Amino acid sequence: MAVVVFDPQAFLAAYPRFAPGGAPLLTDAQLRQAFDVACLLLDNTDASPVPYDPERGILIRQTLLWLIVCHLATLALWPMGQSGPVSSATEGSVSTSFSLPQNTGRAFWSQTPCGQTFWQAMQPYVVGGRYFGVRHYHPWG
């Protein structure tokens, strides 16, 4: 298998919502940083349990990593100070409240459509409710 190499232009072509009218909302450096964080959440090495073999048309790991980048980019575009998705809003005397995920499981991924898609697509690779990004982990937690 191979390692996914991030191409910001290909990502923007796949997710045009981040470049309305052709002008990207995030710089290439910001997208690369989001990809680096995505690689912390999903193993992007030859030892990864998620397959990636572009020569044979197997692009599962790239798709999952791009979904994470989409999720992180969406969170990055939230207004400054917004800590979670809007849970309620009123108009008279302007009141807004946000819901903050209490853990990094399903609640974290449910904040965006890309995160929800990632969560569902990742289920075949999750064993016992936990995903270990590397094959070397301590057996007692």
GROMACS .gro file of C-alpha atoms in nm, residues 65-113:
model
   49
   65LEU     CA    1  -0.867   1.166   0.534
   66TRP     CA    2  -1.037   1.419   0.307
   67LEU     CA    3  -1.358   1.383   0.509
   68ILE     CA    4  -1.159   1.465   0.823
   69VAL     CA    5  -1.001   1.766   0.648
   70CYS     CA    6  -1.349   1.878   0.539
   71HIS     CA    7  -1.472   1.842   0.898
   72LEU     CA    8  -1.177   2.035   1.043
   73ALA     CA    9  -1.199   2.305   0.773
   74THR     CA   10  -1.569   2.352   0.845
   75LEU     CA   11  -1.493   2.391   1.216
   76ALA     CA   12  -1.213   2.637   1.134
   77LEU     CA   13  -1.458   2.854   0.939
   78TRP     CA   14  -1.695   2.894   1.232
   79PRO     CA   15  -1.701   3.250   1.367
   80MET     CA   16  -1.434   3.343   1.621
   81GLY     CA   17  -1.535   3.228   1.967
   82GLN     CA   18  -1.795   2.975   1.852
   83SER     CA   19  -1.724   2.659   2.049
   84GLY     CA   20  -1.977   2.425   1.892
   85PRO     CA   21  -2.281   2.407   1.669
   86VAL     CA   22  -2.566   2.648   1.736
   87SER     CA   23  -2.819   2.474   1.960
   88SER     CA   24  -3.068   2.761   1.987
   89ALA     CA   25  -3.111   3.120   1.873
   90THR     CA   26  -3.365   3.393   1.934
   91GLU     CA   27  -3.415   3.719   1.751
   92GLY     CA   28  -3.565   3.956   2.006
   93SER     CA   29  -3.277   4.080   2.227
   94VAL     CA   30  -3.047   3.850   2.027
   95SER     CA   31  -2.963   3.532   2.216
   96THR     CA   32  -2.756   3.242   2.086
   97SER     CA   33  -2.637   2.925   2.256
   98PHE     CA   34  -2.395   2.661   2.140
   99SER     CA   35  -2.369   2.293   2.225
  100LEU     CA   36  -2.021   2.173   2.310
  101PRO     CA   37  -1.933   1.807   2.251
  102GLN     CA   38  -1.824   1.646   2.577
  103ASN     CA   39  -1.603   1.380   2.416
  104THR     CA   40  -1.419   1.301   2.096
  105GLY     CA   41  -1.653   1.024   1.988
  106ARG     CA   42  -1.970   1.049   1.789
  107ALA     CA   43  -2.063   1.392   1.931
  108PHE     CA   44  -1.745   1.547   1.791
  109TRP     CA   45  -1.800   1.403   1.443
  110SER     CA   46  -2.173   1.489   1.443
  111GLN     CA   47  -2.100   1.863   1.428
  112THR     CA   48  -2.061   1.865   1.047
  113PRO     CA   49  -2.194   1.662   0.752
   0.00000   0.00000   0.00000
